[in-house]
Amino acid sequence: MSTDRHTPRRILVTGVGAAPGFGLSRSLMRLGHTVIAVDANPLAPGFLLPSAVPRIIPLASDPDYHSVMARLCRELAVEAVVAGIEPDLAPLTHMTDELDTDGVRLWLPDAWSVSACTDKALFHQVLTEQGIATPLTWRPHEVDQVPDGTELVVKPRHGHGAQNVHFVRRREHARVLCELVPEPIVQERIYGCEFTADCLVDRDGLASVVLRSRDLVKAGLAVVSTTFNDPNVRDLVVRTLGAVGARGLCCVQGFIRGDGTITITELNLRIAGGFALTEAAGADLVGQMVNGLFGLPVDHSRLTYRTGMFLTSYIETLAFGDVAELSAAVKGEAQ
């Protein structure tokens, strides 16, 4: 019997304490799927989503991550796993064969592609070799090579979101921050119209792209966005996806500078925090991701969108409750 995105599935989503994983879980639930919501934070807001099956897991860097994830998938009859945050990508990639043996779907590119997207220094190298504009980048020992007057960003080489990201105007300040930020890199600061491209790349490499401007950004998240269309931006995003071999659900960020040139800053192999605007503008992003996840064709005609649609968001109090009761629930002890 044929199945499609409307067939109820049991999908495990990681990183439900962060905006992308939280939003993805909610969207999957609206489509009728059961979400096993996992996070290393016992108070992750995604644990409190109605109908979620909450479970706490170790950090991706923990030696027990692999065994805990495999056990959860077996015990909870998980049919697919989707990463909501970057740290989960590498360990999940290494679990692909084991998960497949257990009948669990995972849709990620190969290990090199994951490294190219999660290692900012390697990402810069790959894009530069492909002639795709990206911020000038220096390692800590190269700070003396930074041209005078260059505004800089110091960030972790393997970081995600806006964690440990600092903006400075002097080499001396960047040098100090390189002693404080874990595995740092130094990049030129880019100005212009910042954008995110919500993308779905099918198994043949064909990509659908939804563009939205990041009109107001707080703590790395776009809290005001507007959909737009620009063929030049779209073409460069597609080139970037191809350069790193991206597959599945992902997002690309960059800037349109004042002179009209386009600079790509990052590519995340996960859904973006503000993807709700893409769906509100008419693109069936999560539904078609589910199709691709389970080996069904991605209908790119369902990924078109309206321009001029906007999104505004704000911090909302989700719930109050008893810590002990929530702890029991995420450990699978609640009845």
Coordinates of C-alpha atoms in Angstrom, one line a residue:
M1 CA 0.0 0.0 0.0
S2 CA 1.4 3.4 -0.9
T3 CA 2.0 6.0 1.8
D4 CA 2.6 9.7 1.8
R5 CA 3.1 12.6 4.2
H6 CA -0.4 12.0 5.6
T7 CA 0.5 8.5 7.0
P8 CA 1.0 8.9 10.7
R9 CA 4.7 8.3 11.7
R10 CA 6.7 8.1 14.9
I11 CA 9.5 10.6 14.4
L12 CA 12.2 11.4 17.0
V13 CA 13.3 15.1 16.9
T14 CA 16.5 16.1 18.7
G15 CA 17.2 19.5 20.2
V16 CA 13.6 20.4 21.2
G17 CA 15.0 22.9 23.7
A18 CA 16.0 25.2 20.7
A19 CA 13.7 27.0 18.4
P20 CA 14.3 24.8 15.3
G21 CA 13.6 21.5 17.0
F22 CA 10.7 23.0 19.0
G23 CA 9.1 24.4 15.8
L24 CA 9.7 21.3 13.8
S25 CA 8.1 19.1 16.5
R26 CA 5.0 21.3 16.5
S27 CA 4.7 21.3 12.7
L28 CA 5.0 17.5 12.6
M29 CA 2.3 17.2 15.3
R30 CA 0.0 19.4 13.2
L31 CA 0.5 16.9 10.3
G32 CA -0.7 14.1 12.6
H33 CA 2.7 12.5 13.4
T34 CA 3.8 11.3 16.9
V35 CA 6.9 13.1 18.0
I36 CA 9.4 11.7 20.4
A37 CA 10.9 14.9 21.7
V38 CA 14.5 14.5 23.0
D39 CA 17.0 17.0 24.5
A40 CA 19.8 17.0 27.0
N41 CA 18.1 19.8 29.0
P42 CA 15.5 18.3 31.4
L43 CA 13.5 21.5 31.2
A44 CA 13.5 21.8 27.4
P45 CA 10.3 23.6 26.3
G46 CA 9.6 20.9 23.6
F47 CA 9.0 18.4 26.4
L48 CA 5.8 20.3 27.2
L49 CA 4.3 20.2 23.7
P50 CA 0.9 18.5 23.8
S51 CA 1.1 14.9 22.8
A52 CA 4.9 14.9 22.7
V53 CA 6.7 11.8 24.1
P54 CA 9.5 13.5 26.1
R55 CA 12.8 11.9 26.8
I56 CA 16.1 13.3 28.1
I57 CA 19.3 12.2 26.3
P58 CA 23.0 12.8 26.8
L59 CA 24.8 15.6 25.0
A60 CA 26.1 14.6 21.6
S61 CA 29.6 14.7 22.9
D62 CA 28.8 12.1 25.7
P63 CA 30.1 8.6 25.1
D64 CA 26.6 7.2 26.0
Y65 CA 24.9 9.2 23.3
H66 CA 25.0 6.4 20.7
S67 CA 23.7 3.7 23.0
V68 CA 21.0 5.8 24.5
M69 CA 19.7 6.9 21.1
A70 CA 19.7 3.4 19.7
R71 CA 17.9 2.1 22.8
L72 CA 15.2 4.8 22.6
C73 CA 14.6 4.1 18.9
R74 CA 14.0 0.4 19.7
E75 CA 11.9 0.9 22.9
L76 CA 9.7 3.6 21.4
A77 CA 9.3 2.1 17.9
V78 CA 10.8 5.2 16.3
E79 CA 10.4 5.2 12.5
A80 CA 12.7 8.1 11.7
V81 CA 15.1 10.6 13.4
V82 CA 15.5 14.3 12.5
A83 CA 18.2 16.4 14.0
G84 CA 17.1 19.8 15.3
I85 CA 20.6 21.1 16.3
E86 CA 24.1 20.9 14.8
P87 CA 25.9 18.8 17.5
D88 CA 23.6 15.8 16.8
L89 CA 24.5 15.7 13.1
A90 CA 27.9 14.0 13.3
P91 CA 27.0 11.2 15.7
L92 CA 23.8 10.5 13.9
T93 CA 25.7 10.2 10.6
H94 CA 27.9 7.5 12.3
M95 CA 24.7 5.7 13.4
T96 CA 23.2 5.6 9.9
D97 CA 23.8 1.9 9.2
E98 CA 22.7 0.8 12.7
L99 CA 19.5 2.8 12.5
D100 CA 18.8 1.5 9.1
T101 CA 19.2 -2.0 10.3
D102 CA 16.6 -1.3 13.0
G103 CA 14.2 0.2 10.4
V104 CA 14.8 3.8 11.4
R105 CA 15.0 6.4 8.7
L106 CA 17.6 9.2 8.7
W107 CA 18.1 11.7 5.9
L108 CA 21.5 13.3 6.0
P109 CA 24.3 13.7 3.5
D110 CA 27.6 11.9 3.9
A111 CA 30.1 12.5 6.7
W112 CA 32.2 14.9 4.6
S113 CA 29.2 17.1 3.8
V114 CA 28.3 17.2 7.5
S115 CA 31.9 18.3 8.4
A116 CA 31.9 20.9 5.7
C117 CA 28.7 22.5 7.1
T118 CA 29.5 22.2 10.8
D119 CA 33.2 23.2 10.6
K120 CA 33.1 27.0 9.8
A121 CA 36.8 27.0 8.7
L122 CA 36.2 24.1 6.3
F123 CA 33.0 25.7 5.0
H124 CA 35.0 28.9 4.2
Q125 CA 37.6 26.8 2.4
V126 CA 35.1 24.8 0.3
L127 CA 33.1 27.9 -0.7
T128 CA 36.3 29.9 -1.5
E129 CA 37.5 27.0 -3.7
Q130 CA 34.2 27.1 -5.6
G131 CA 34.3 30.9 -6.1
I132 CA 31.3 31.5 -3.8
A133 CA 31.7 34.7 -1.8
T134 CA 31.9 34.1 2.0
P135 CA 33.4 36.2 4.8
L136 CA 37.2 36.4 5.0
T137 CA 38.3 34.1 7.7
W138 CA 41.4 33.8 9.8
R139 CA 42.6 31.2 12.4
P140 CA 43.9 32.6 15.8
H141 CA 47.5 32.5 14.7
E142 CA 46.7 34.5 11.6
V143 CA 45.1 37.5 13.4
D144 CA 48.1 39.7 12.6
Q145 CA 47.1 39.3 8.9
V146 CA 43.8 41.1 9.4
P147 CA 43.8 44.4 7.4
D148 CA 43.6 47.6 9.5
G149 CA 40.1 48.9 10.1
T150 CA 38.3 45.5 9.5
E151 CA 35.4 44.9 11.7
L152 CA 35.5 41.3 13.0
V153 CA 33.4 38.5 14.4
V154 CA 35.0 36.0 16.8
K155 CA 33.0 32.7 17.0
P156 CA 33.5 29.0 17.7
R157 CA 34.7 27.0 14.8
H158 CA 32.1 24.3 15.6
G159 CA 29.5 26.5 17.3
H160 CA 25.9 26.8 16.6
G161 CA 23.3 29.6 16.9
A162 CA 24.7 32.8 18.5
Q163 CA 26.5 31.1 21.3
N164 CA 30.0 32.6 22.1
V165 CA 29.8 35.0 19.1
H166 CA 31.4 38.4 19.7
F167 CA 31.8 41.5 17.5
V168 CA 34.9 43.7 17.8
R169 CA 36.6 46.5 15.9
R170 CA 40.3 45.8 16.8
R171 CA 42.7 43.0 16.2
E172 CA 43.8 43.3 19.8
H173 CA 40.3 42.5 21.0
A174 CA 40.0 39.6 18.7
R175 CA 43.3 38.2 19.9
V176 CA 42.0 38.3 23.5
L177 CA 38.7 36.7 22.6
C178 CA 40.6 33.9 20.8
E179 CA 41.9 32.9 24.3
L180 CA 38.3 32.7 25.7
V181 CA 36.2 31.3 22.8
P182 CA 36.4 27.5 22.3
E183 CA 38.1 26.6 19.1
P184 CA 37.8 30.1 17.7
I185 CA 37.9 31.5 14.2
V186 CA 37.9 35.2 13.2
Q187 CA 35.8 36.5 10.3
E188 CA 35.2 39.9 8.7
R189 CA 31.9 41.3 9.8
I190 CA 29.4 41.7 6.9
Y191 CA 26.7 44.3 6.6
G192 CA 23.7 44.5 4.4
C193 CA 20.3 42.8 4.0
E194 CA 20.5 39.6 5.9
F195 CA 18.6 36.6 4.6
T196 CA 17.8 33.0 5.3
A197 CA 17.0 30.4 2.6
D198 CA 14.8 27.5 3.7
C199 CA 15.7 24.6 1.5
L200 CA 14.7 21.1 0.7
V201 CA 17.1 19.1 -1.5
D202 CA 15.8 15.8 -2.8
R203 CA 17.8 12.7 -3.2
D204 CA 18.6 13.6 -6.8
G205 CA 20.1 17.0 -5.8
L206 CA 17.1 19.1 -7.0
A207 CA 16.6 21.9 -4.5
S208 CA 13.6 24.1 -3.6
V209 CA 14.4 27.4 -2.0
V210 CA 12.3 29.9 -0.1
L211 CA 13.9 33.2 0.6
R212 CA 13.1 35.5 3.6
S213 CA 14.8 38.6 4.8
R214 CA 15.9 38.7 8.5
D215 CA 14.5 42.1 9.3
L216 CA 15.1 41.9 13.1
V217 CA 17.5 39.4 14.7
K218 CA 17.8 38.8 18.4
A219 CA 20.2 36.2 19.9
G220 CA 20.7 34.7 16.4
L221 CA 17.0 34.2 15.7
A222 CA 15.0 36.2 13.2
V223 CA 12.1 37.6 15.1
V224 CA 10.8 39.7 12.2
S225 CA 11.1 38.3 8.7
T226 CA 9.6 38.9 5.2
T227 CA 9.5 36.5 2.2
F228 CA 11.1 37.8 -1.0
N229 CA 12.3 36.6 -4.4
D230 CA 15.7 37.3 -6.0
P231 CA 17.0 35.1 -8.8
N232 CA 20.6 36.0 -8.1
V233 CA 20.3 35.0 -4.4
R234 CA 18.4 31.8 -5.3
D235 CA 21.1 30.8 -7.8
L236 CA 23.9 31.4 -5.3
V237 CA 22.1 29.4 -2.6
V238 CA 21.7 26.5 -5.0
R239 CA 25.4 26.7 -5.9
T240 CA 26.2 26.6 -2.2
L241 CA 24.0 23.6 -1.6
G242 CA 25.8 21.7 -4.4
A243 CA 29.2 22.8 -3.3
V244 CA 28.8 20.9 0.0
G245 CA 26.6 18.1 -1.2
A246 CA 23.6 19.1 1.0
R247 CA 20.6 16.8 1.1
G248 CA 17.3 16.9 2.9
L249 CA 16.1 19.8 5.0
C250 CA 18.6 22.6 5.5
C251 CA 18.9 26.4 5.6
V252 CA 21.5 28.9 4.1
Q253 CA 22.2 32.3 5.5
G254 CA 23.9 35.3 3.9
F255 CA 23.8 39.0 3.2
I256 CA 23.0 41.1 0.2
R257 CA 25.5 44.0 0.5
G258 CA 24.8 47.6 -0.3
D259 CA 26.5 47.2 -3.7
G260 CA 24.2 44.2 -4.6
T261 CA 26.9 41.5 -4.1
I262 CA 25.8 38.4 -2.2
T263 CA 27.9 36.8 0.5
I264 CA 27.1 33.4 2.0
T265 CA 27.8 33.1 5.8
E266 CA 26.6 29.6 6.7
L267 CA 24.7 26.4 5.8
N268 CA 22.9 24.4 8.5
L269 CA 21.8 20.8 7.8
R270 CA 18.6 21.3 9.8
I271 CA 15.5 23.3 9.7
A272 CA 15.8 27.0 10.5
G273 CA 14.2 28.6 13.6
G274 CA 12.0 30.9 11.5
F275 CA 10.7 28.3 9.0
A276 CA 7.1 28.9 10.2
L277 CA 7.1 31.9 7.8
T278 CA 8.0 29.6 4.9
E279 CA 5.0 27.4 5.7
A280 CA 2.7 30.3 6.2
A281 CA 3.7 31.6 2.8
G282 CA 2.5 28.4 1.2
A283 CA 5.4 26.0 1.1
D284 CA 4.8 22.5 2.4
L285 CA 8.3 22.3 3.8
V286 CA 7.9 19.8 6.6
G287 CA 5.3 17.7 4.7
Q288 CA 7.6 17.2 1.8
M289 CA 10.5 16.6 4.1
V290 CA 8.6 13.7 5.6
N291 CA 8.0 12.3 2.0
G292 CA 11.7 12.5 1.3
L293 CA 12.6 11.1 4.7
F294 CA 10.6 7.9 3.9
G295 CA 11.9 7.5 0.4
L296 CA 8.9 9.0 -1.4
P297 CA 9.2 11.6 -4.1
V298 CA 9.5 15.3 -3.1
D299 CA 6.8 17.3 -4.8
H300 CA 8.6 20.5 -5.6
S301 CA 5.4 22.1 -6.9
R302 CA 4.2 22.1 -3.3
L303 CA 7.3 24.2 -2.3
T304 CA 6.4 27.4 -4.0
Y305 CA 5.5 30.4 -1.9
R306 CA 4.1 33.9 -1.8
T307 CA 6.4 36.9 -1.5
G308 CA 5.6 39.8 0.8
M309 CA 4.5 37.6 3.7
F310 CA 5.8 38.5 7.1
L311 CA 6.5 36.9 10.5
T312 CA 6.8 38.4 13.9
S313 CA 7.6 36.5 17.1
Y314 CA 8.3 37.1 20.7
I315 CA 9.3 35.2 23.9
E316 CA 6.3 33.5 25.4
T317 CA 5.9 31.8 28.8
L318 CA 5.0 28.2 27.8
A319 CA 4.2 26.6 31.2
F320 CA 4.7 26.4 34.9
G321 CA 4.9 23.1 36.7
D322 CA 6.6 20.8 39.1
V323 CA 10.2 19.9 38.2
A324 CA 9.9 16.4 39.8
E325 CA 6.9 15.6 37.7
L326 CA 8.5 16.7 34.5
S327 CA 11.7 14.9 35.3
A328 CA 9.7 11.7 35.8
A329 CA 8.0 12.2 32.5
V330 CA 11.1 12.7 30.5
K331 CA 12.7 9.6 32.1
G332 CA 9.7 7.5 31.0
E333 CA 8.6 7.0 34.6
A334 CA 5.3 8.8 34.5
Q335 CA 2.1 6.7 34.0

